[in-house]
Amino acid sequence: MKPPKKRTAFLSRILRSMLAVPVVALSVVAVSATQASAVSRPAIVSVAQDQLGNSTRNHESPMGSGCNYYTGYFRSWKPADGCPSSDGVRWRNSDWCADFAKYVWQRAGVPYADVPEGSGGVLTGWASSFKDYGVEHGTWHTLASGYSPQPGDAIVFDWDQSGDIDHVGIVTSANASTVYTIEGNSDDRTQSNSYSRCVRENAPDRVLNTHQSREGL
């Protein structure tokens, strides 16, 4: 999920300004060795890139309405008033970053990402469910652990450092200073973004989860 829409533009401006300075914290959900052997990281990134370039569904329609393909794909009980349909899916109105990330993982074959939330699946429409997934499968990494994000990992964000996860995206690459992502529900569309991996002095530690979620950039 993302912050309420009234906060979106404000937070977007904050994030863009933060790219030039160290960021408070970062958390990621990773895939274990067993999981990584079951699905290739390039395959996850490829799915995310395909969705980024899919002009029929890489944005809300109408823009700013909350109507999106990914929530409709997973959660047919969400409101659909004013939402279009495409590829046999009635779009639904909801925050959708987690639905996008779950879709990418599911299509790439990440273990357990295909289990519906109503049938025991851990991944839901909440960004925090990616942390739950990482904890359950032993792939949740704290910032203090020194884990380096890998392509295909999911990264989660805690915008106000309250301890609550607000947003999730897919890692496409990372180096010593920067993490690059593709995220759903970023300014009401699917976007590629980048974030500093530096941490401000005296900032609290956060967690990194690979192949599934990330918190606190």
PDB file of C-alpha atoms in Angstrom:
ATOM      1  CA  MET A   1       0.000   0.000   0.000  1.00  0.00           C
ATOM      2  CA  LYS A   2       0.995   3.620  -0.307  1.00  0.00           C
ATOM      3  CA  PRO A   3       0.290   6.664   1.857  1.00  0.00           C
ATOM      4  CA  PRO A   4      -3.160   8.284   1.456  1.00  0.00           C
ATOM      5  CA  LYS A   5      -3.519  10.108  -1.859  1.00  0.00           C
ATOM      6  CA  LYS A   6      -3.549  13.539  -0.233  1.00  0.00           C
ATOM      7  CA  ARG A   7      -0.014  12.822   0.937  1.00  0.00           C
ATOM      8  CA  THR A   8       1.244  11.343  -2.356  1.00  0.00           C
ATOM      9  CA  ALA A   9       2.400  14.526  -4.090  1.00  0.00           C
ATOM     10  CA  PHE A  10       3.934  15.858  -0.881  1.00  0.00           C
ATOM     11  CA  LEU A  11       5.810  12.627  -0.204  1.00  0.00           C
ATOM     12  CA  SER A  12       6.902  12.435  -3.830  1.00  0.00           C
ATOM     13  CA  ARG A  13       8.531  15.851  -3.521  1.00  0.00           C
ATOM     14  CA  ILE A  14      10.217  14.761  -0.307  1.00  0.00           C
ATOM     15  CA  LEU A  15      11.547  11.578  -1.918  1.00  0.00           C
ATOM     16  CA  ARG A  16      12.937  13.418  -4.904  1.00  0.00           C
ATOM     17  CA  SER A  17      14.722  15.856  -2.617  1.00  0.00           C
ATOM     18  CA  MET A  18      16.045  12.979  -0.522  1.00  0.00           C
ATOM     19  CA  LEU A  19      17.919  11.509  -3.470  1.00  0.00           C
ATOM     20  CA  ALA A  20      20.585  14.155  -3.017  1.00  0.00           C
ATOM     21  CA  VAL A  21      21.095  13.464   0.694  1.00  0.00           C
ATOM     22  CA  PRO A  22      21.465  10.407   2.925  1.00  0.00           C
ATOM     23  CA  VAL A  23      18.191   8.635   3.664  1.00  0.00           C
ATOM     24  CA  VAL A  24      17.078   7.565   7.098  1.00  0.00           C
ATOM     25  CA  ALA A  25      16.874   3.812   6.641  1.00  0.00           C
ATOM     26  CA  LEU A  26      16.370   0.885   4.312  1.00  0.00           C
ATOM     27  CA  SER A  27      14.831  -2.564   4.651  1.00  0.00           C
ATOM     28  CA  VAL A  28      14.642  -5.504   2.249  1.00  0.00           C
ATOM     29  CA  VAL A  29      13.016  -8.944   1.982  1.00  0.00           C
ATOM     30  CA  ALA A  30      15.347 -11.478   0.403  1.00  0.00           C
ATOM     31  CA  VAL A  31      15.067 -14.930  -1.090  1.00  0.00           C
ATOM     32  CA  SER A  32      16.905 -17.730   0.624  1.00  0.00           C
ATOM     33  CA  ALA A  33      19.328 -19.969  -1.239  1.00  0.00           C
ATOM     34  CA  THR A  34      16.593 -22.571  -1.674  1.00  0.00           C
ATOM     35  CA  GLN A  35      14.169 -20.009  -3.014  1.00  0.00           C
ATOM     36  CA  ALA A  36      16.766 -18.465  -5.299  1.00  0.00           C
ATOM     37  CA  SER A  37      17.428 -21.849  -6.864  1.00  0.00           C
ATOM     38  CA  ALA A  38      13.731 -22.132  -7.715  1.00  0.00           C
ATOM     39  CA  VAL A  39      13.504 -18.848  -9.604  1.00  0.00           C
ATOM     40  CA  SER A  40      16.105 -16.662 -11.274  1.00  0.00           C
ATOM     41  CA  ARG A  41      16.572 -13.090 -10.183  1.00  0.00           C
ATOM     42  CA  PRO A  42      16.799 -11.871 -13.801  1.00  0.00           C
ATOM     43  CA  ALA A  43      13.367 -13.421 -14.391  1.00  0.00           C
ATOM     44  CA  ILE A  44      11.864 -11.308 -11.605  1.00  0.00           C
ATOM     45  CA  VAL A  45      13.452  -8.130 -12.927  1.00  0.00           C
ATOM     46  CA  SER A  46      12.305  -9.003 -16.440  1.00  0.00           C
ATOM     47  CA  VAL A  47       8.672  -9.282 -15.303  1.00  0.00           C
ATOM     48  CA  ALA A  48       8.921  -5.948 -13.488  1.00  0.00           C
ATOM     49  CA  GLN A  49      10.433  -4.302 -16.572  1.00  0.00           C
ATOM     50  CA  ASP A  50       7.738  -5.762 -18.811  1.00  0.00           C
ATOM     51  CA  GLN A  51       5.055  -4.301 -16.550  1.00  0.00           C
ATOM     52  CA  LEU A  52       6.853  -0.950 -16.447  1.00  0.00           C
ATOM     53  CA  GLY A  53       6.686  -0.814 -20.228  1.00  0.00           C
ATOM     54  CA  ASN A  54       3.098  -2.048 -20.523  1.00  0.00           C
ATOM     55  CA  SER A  55       1.251   1.131 -21.418  1.00  0.00           C
ATOM     56  CA  THR A  56      -2.147  -0.529 -21.048  1.00  0.00           C
ATOM     57  CA  ARG A  57      -1.713  -1.039 -17.296  1.00  0.00           C
ATOM     58  CA  ASN A  58       1.328   0.906 -16.019  1.00  0.00           C
ATOM     59  CA  HIS A  59      -0.822   3.709 -14.617  1.00  0.00           C
ATOM     60  CA  GLU A  60      -4.127   4.275 -12.873  1.00  0.00           C
ATOM     61  CA  SER A  61      -7.134   4.839 -15.106  1.00  0.00           C
ATOM     62  CA  PRO A  62      -8.434   7.455 -14.785  1.00  0.00           C
ATOM     63  CA  MET A  63      -5.193   8.878 -13.389  1.00  0.00           C
ATOM     64  CA  GLY A  64      -5.476   9.603  -9.681  1.00  0.00           C
ATOM     65  CA  SER A  65      -8.556   7.408  -9.277  1.00  0.00           C
ATOM     66  CA  GLY A  66      -6.876   4.457  -7.574  1.00  0.00           C
ATOM     67  CA  CYS A  67      -8.254   2.146 -10.293  1.00  0.00           C
ATOM     68  CA  ASN A  68      -5.512  -0.303 -11.255  1.00  0.00           C
ATOM     69  CA  TYR A  69      -5.045  -3.655 -12.944  1.00  0.00           C
ATOM     70  CA  TYR A  70      -3.059  -5.389 -10.194  1.00  0.00           C
ATOM     71  CA  THR A  71      -5.592  -5.050  -7.405  1.00  0.00           C
ATOM     72  CA  GLY A  72      -8.263  -6.297  -9.814  1.00  0.00           C
ATOM     73  CA  TYR A  73      -6.099  -9.309 -10.607  1.00  0.00           C
ATOM     74  CA  PHE A  74      -5.902 -10.389  -6.975  1.00  0.00           C
ATOM     75  CA  ARG A  75      -8.772  -8.803  -5.046  1.00  0.00           C
ATOM     76  CA  SER A  76     -12.090  -8.816  -6.833  1.00  0.00           C
ATOM     77  CA  TRP A  77     -13.914  -7.615  -3.725  1.00  0.00           C
ATOM     78  CA  LYS A  78     -12.398  -4.135  -3.930  1.00  0.00           C
ATOM     79  CA  PRO A  79     -14.530  -1.252  -5.319  1.00  0.00           C
ATOM     80  CA  ALA A  80     -14.725  -1.076  -9.111  1.00  0.00           C
ATOM     81  CA  ASP A  81     -16.920   1.983  -9.700  1.00  0.00           C
ATOM     82  CA  GLY A  82     -15.510   3.995 -12.605  1.00  0.00           C
ATOM     83  CA  CYS A  83     -12.720   1.488 -13.234  1.00  0.00           C
ATOM     84  CA  PRO A  84     -12.029  -0.004 -16.701  1.00  0.00           C
ATOM     85  CA  SER A  85     -11.345  -3.611 -17.648  1.00  0.00           C
ATOM     86  CA  SER A  86      -8.462  -5.100 -19.605  1.00  0.00           C
ATOM     87  CA  ASP A  87      -7.112  -8.561 -20.368  1.00  0.00           C
ATOM     88  CA  GLY A  88     -10.153 -10.108 -18.725  1.00  0.00           C
ATOM     89  CA  VAL A  89      -9.598  -8.255 -15.435  1.00  0.00           C
ATOM     90  CA  ARG A  90     -11.943  -5.641 -13.962  1.00  0.00           C
ATOM     91  CA  TRP A  91      -9.679  -3.027 -12.440  1.00  0.00           C
ATOM     92  CA  ARG A  92     -10.218  -2.143  -8.772  1.00  0.00           C
ATOM     93  CA  ASN A  93      -9.750   0.934  -6.634  1.00  0.00           C
ATOM     94  CA  SER A  94      -7.083   0.487  -3.961  1.00  0.00           C
ATOM     95  CA  ASP A  95      -3.535   1.353  -3.003  1.00  0.00           C
ATOM     96  CA  TRP A  96      -1.611  -1.086  -5.163  1.00  0.00           C
ATOM     97  CA  CYS A  97       2.149  -1.165  -4.572  1.00  0.00           C
ATOM     98  CA  ALA A  98       1.889  -4.537  -2.799  1.00  0.00           C
ATOM     99  CA  ASP A  99      -0.425  -5.943  -5.463  1.00  0.00           C
ATOM    100  CA  PHE A 100       2.116  -4.932  -8.116  1.00  0.00           C
ATOM    101  CA  ALA A 101       5.059  -6.486  -6.249  1.00  0.00           C
ATOM    102  CA  LYS A 102       3.084  -9.651  -5.559  1.00  0.00           C
ATOM    103  CA  TYR A 103       2.113  -9.879  -9.234  1.00  0.00           C
ATOM    104  CA  VAL A 104       5.754  -9.606 -10.296  1.00  0.00           C
ATOM    105  CA  TRP A 105       6.832 -12.297  -7.863  1.00  0.00           C
ATOM    106  CA  GLN A 106       3.957 -14.570  -8.760  1.00  0.00           C
ATOM    107  CA  ARG A 107       4.548 -14.297 -12.501  1.00  0.00           C
ATOM    108  CA  ALA A 108       8.263 -14.964 -12.005  1.00  0.00           C
ATOM    109  CA  GLY A 109       7.568 -18.057  -9.899  1.00  0.00           C
ATOM    110  CA  VAL A 110       8.765 -16.917  -6.479  1.00  0.00           C
ATOM    111  CA  PRO A 111       7.819 -19.674  -4.002  1.00  0.00           C
ATOM    112  CA  TYR A 112       4.496 -19.160  -2.184  1.00  0.00           C
ATOM    113  CA  ALA A 113       3.752 -15.883  -3.989  1.00  0.00           C
ATOM    114  CA  ASP A 114       0.976 -17.699  -5.843  1.00  0.00           C
ATOM    115  CA  VAL A 115      -0.898 -18.688  -2.665  1.00  0.00           C
ATOM    116  CA  PRO A 116      -4.075 -16.552  -2.394  1.00  0.00           C
ATOM    117  CA  GLU A 117      -4.371 -14.533   0.795  1.00  0.00           C
ATOM    118  CA  GLY A 118      -7.736 -16.167   1.494  1.00  0.00           C
ATOM    119  CA  SER A 119      -6.144 -19.615   1.317  1.00  0.00           C
ATOM    120  CA  GLY A 120      -3.275 -19.112   3.715  1.00  0.00           C
ATOM    121  CA  GLY A 121      -1.057 -16.924   1.554  1.00  0.00           C
ATOM    122  CA  VAL A 122       1.078 -14.474   3.498  1.00  0.00           C
ATOM    123  CA  LEU A 123       1.317 -11.845   0.755  1.00  0.00           C
ATOM    124  CA  THR A 124      -1.695  -9.527   0.665  1.00  0.00           C
ATOM    125  CA  GLY A 125      -2.543  -6.022  -0.497  1.00  0.00           C
ATOM    126  CA  TRP A 126      -0.591  -4.588   2.439  1.00  0.00           C
ATOM    127  CA  ALA A 127       3.062  -3.662   1.954  1.00  0.00           C
ATOM    128  CA  SER A 128       3.727  -4.945   5.475  1.00  0.00           C
ATOM    129  CA  SER A 129       2.826  -8.459   4.307  1.00  0.00           C
ATOM    130  CA  PHE A 130       6.182  -8.602   2.553  1.00  0.00           C
ATOM    131  CA  LYS A 131       7.888  -8.286   5.899  1.00  0.00           C
ATOM    132  CA  ASP A 132       5.611 -11.026   7.217  1.00  0.00           C
ATOM    133  CA  TYR A 133       6.677 -13.186   4.271  1.00  0.00           C
ATOM    134  CA  GLY A 134      10.354 -12.518   4.950  1.00  0.00           C
ATOM    135  CA  VAL A 135      10.027 -13.299   8.641  1.00  0.00           C
ATOM    136  CA  GLU A 136       8.124 -16.519   7.934  1.00  0.00           C
ATOM    137  CA  HIS A 137      10.622 -17.735   5.348  1.00  0.00           C
ATOM    138  CA  GLY A 138      13.787 -16.443   6.988  1.00  0.00           C
ATOM    139  CA  THR A 139      14.574 -13.822   4.335  1.00  0.00           C
ATOM    140  CA  TRP A 140      14.059 -10.586   6.269  1.00  0.00           C
ATOM    141  CA  HIS A 141      17.274  -8.579   6.734  1.00  0.00           C
ATOM    142  CA  THR A 142      17.925  -5.645   9.003  1.00  0.00           C
ATOM    143  CA  LEU A 143      19.968  -2.725   7.835  1.00  0.00           C
ATOM    144  CA  ALA A 144      22.475  -3.568  10.554  1.00  0.00           C
ATOM    145  CA  SER A 145      22.965  -7.034   9.045  1.00  0.00           C
ATOM    146  CA  GLY A 146      24.966  -5.538   6.178  1.00  0.00           C
ATOM    147  CA  TYR A 147      22.913  -7.383   3.577  1.00  0.00           C
ATOM    148  CA  SER A 148      23.245  -5.909   0.091  1.00  0.00           C
ATOM    149  CA  PRO A 149      20.012  -5.766  -1.945  1.00  0.00           C
ATOM    150  CA  GLN A 150      19.950  -8.087  -4.950  1.00  0.00           C
ATOM    151  CA  PRO A 151      17.947  -7.933  -8.193  1.00  0.00           C
ATOM    152  CA  GLY A 152      14.486  -9.362  -7.639  1.00  0.00           C
ATOM    153  CA  ASP A 153      14.383  -8.549  -3.942  1.00  0.00           C
ATOM    154  CA  ALA A 154      11.409  -6.662  -2.597  1.00  0.00           C
ATOM    155  CA  ILE A 155      12.180  -3.491  -0.706  1.00  0.00           C
ATOM    156  CA  VAL A 156       9.850  -1.837   1.786  1.00  0.00           C
ATOM    157  CA  PHE A 157       9.621   1.754   2.953  1.00  0.00           C
ATOM    158  CA  ASP A 158       8.738   3.360   6.275  1.00  0.00           C
ATOM    159  CA  TRP A 159       8.284   6.977   5.191  1.00  0.00           C
ATOM    160  CA  ASP A 160       8.015   8.546   8.639  1.00  0.00           C
ATOM    161  CA  GLN A 161      10.157   6.022  10.537  1.00  0.00           C
ATOM    162  CA  SER A 162       7.177   5.095  12.689  1.00  0.00           C
ATOM    163  CA  GLY A 163       7.858   1.380  12.451  1.00  0.00           C
ATOM    164  CA  ASP A 164       4.920   0.859  10.071  1.00  0.00           C
ATOM    165  CA  ILE A 165       5.678  -0.196   6.495  1.00  0.00           C
ATOM    166  CA  ASP A 166       4.050   2.128   3.972  1.00  0.00           C
ATOM    167  CA  HIS A 167       5.268   1.018   0.541  1.00  0.00           C
ATOM    168  CA  VAL A 168       7.048  -1.785  -1.324  1.00  0.00           C
ATOM    169  CA  GLY A 169       8.924  -2.081  -4.618  1.00  0.00           C
ATOM    170  CA  ILE A 170      11.105  -4.509  -6.576  1.00  0.00           C
ATOM    171  CA  VAL A 171      14.889  -4.107  -6.618  1.00  0.00           C
ATOM    172  CA  THR A 172      16.341  -4.102 -10.126  1.00  0.00           C
ATOM    173  CA  SER A 173      19.969  -3.444  -9.136  1.00  0.00           C
ATOM    174  CA  ALA A 174      22.121  -1.910  -6.427  1.00  0.00           C
ATOM    175  CA  ASN A 175      25.640  -0.699  -5.824  1.00  0.00           C
ATOM    176  CA  ALA A 176      27.468   0.565  -2.755  1.00  0.00           C
ATOM    177  CA  SER A 177      25.610   3.882  -2.754  1.00  0.00           C
ATOM    178  CA  THR A 178      22.290   3.424  -4.559  1.00  0.00           C
ATOM    179  CA  VAL A 179      19.377   1.015  -4.886  1.00  0.00           C
ATOM    180  CA  TYR A 180      17.359   1.019  -8.116  1.00  0.00           C
ATOM    181  CA  THR A 181      13.745  -0.120  -8.129  1.00  0.00           C
ATOM    182  CA  ILE A 182      10.557  -0.573 -10.100  1.00  0.00           C
ATOM    183  CA  GLU A 183       7.473   0.252  -8.048  1.00  0.00           C
ATOM    184  CA  GLY A 184       3.753   0.172  -8.552  1.00  0.00           C
ATOM    185  CA  ASN A 185       1.607   3.032  -7.233  1.00  0.00           C
ATOM    186  CA  SER A 186       4.434   5.552  -7.419  1.00  0.00           C
ATOM    187  CA  ASP A 187       2.792   8.855  -8.374  1.00  0.00           C
ATOM    188  CA  ASP A 188      -0.241   6.794  -9.487  1.00  0.00           C
ATOM    189  CA  ARG A 189       1.780   4.760 -11.975  1.00  0.00           C
ATOM    190  CA  THR A 190       4.492   2.126 -12.312  1.00  0.00           C
ATOM    191  CA  GLN A 191       7.861   3.872 -12.152  1.00  0.00           C
ATOM    192  CA  SER A 192      11.562   3.201 -11.891  1.00  0.00           C
ATOM    193  CA  ASN A 193      13.147   4.979  -8.932  1.00  0.00           C
ATOM    194  CA  SER A 194      16.483   5.167  -7.139  1.00  0.00           C
ATOM    195  CA  TYR A 195      17.429   5.760  -3.515  1.00  0.00           C
ATOM    196  CA  SER A 196      20.552   6.442  -1.502  1.00  0.00           C
ATOM    197  CA  ARG A 197      21.734   3.575   0.686  1.00  0.00           C
ATOM    198  CA  CYS A 198      23.354   5.963   3.172  1.00  0.00           C
ATOM    199  CA  VAL A 199      21.868   6.299   6.624  1.00  0.00           C
ATOM    200  CA  ARG A 200      21.667   9.520   8.557  1.00  0.00           C
ATOM    201  CA  GLU A 201      23.637   9.720  11.761  1.00  0.00           C
ATOM    202  CA  ASN A 202      21.700   8.404  14.781  1.00  0.00           C
ATOM    203  CA  ALA A 203      18.942   6.986  12.571  1.00  0.00           C
ATOM    204  CA  PRO A 204      17.276   3.819  13.889  1.00  0.00           C
ATOM    205  CA  ASP A 205      18.134   0.521  12.208  1.00  0.00           C
ATOM    206  CA  ARG A 206      15.642  -0.857   9.725  1.00  0.00           C
ATOM    207  CA  VAL A 207      15.264  -4.190   8.005  1.00  0.00           C
ATOM    208  CA  LEU A 208      16.127  -5.434   4.531  1.00  0.00           C
ATOM    209  CA  ASN A 209      14.165  -8.243   2.935  1.00  0.00           C
ATOM    210  CA  THR A 210      15.335  -9.677  -0.365  1.00  0.00           C
ATOM    211  CA  HIS A 211      13.235 -11.071  -3.160  1.00  0.00           C
ATOM    212  CA  GLN A 212      10.223  -9.882  -1.254  1.00  0.00           C
ATOM    213  CA  SER A 213      10.171  -6.545   0.443  1.00  0.00           C
ATOM    214  CA  ARG A 214      12.045  -3.539   1.664  1.00  0.00           C
ATOM    215  CA  GLU A 215      11.419  -0.949   4.294  1.00  0.00           C
ATOM    216  CA  GLY A 216      12.621   2.467   5.194  1.00  0.00           C
ATOM    217  CA  LEU A 217      14.666   4.020   2.401  1.00  0.00           C
TER     218      LEU A 217
END
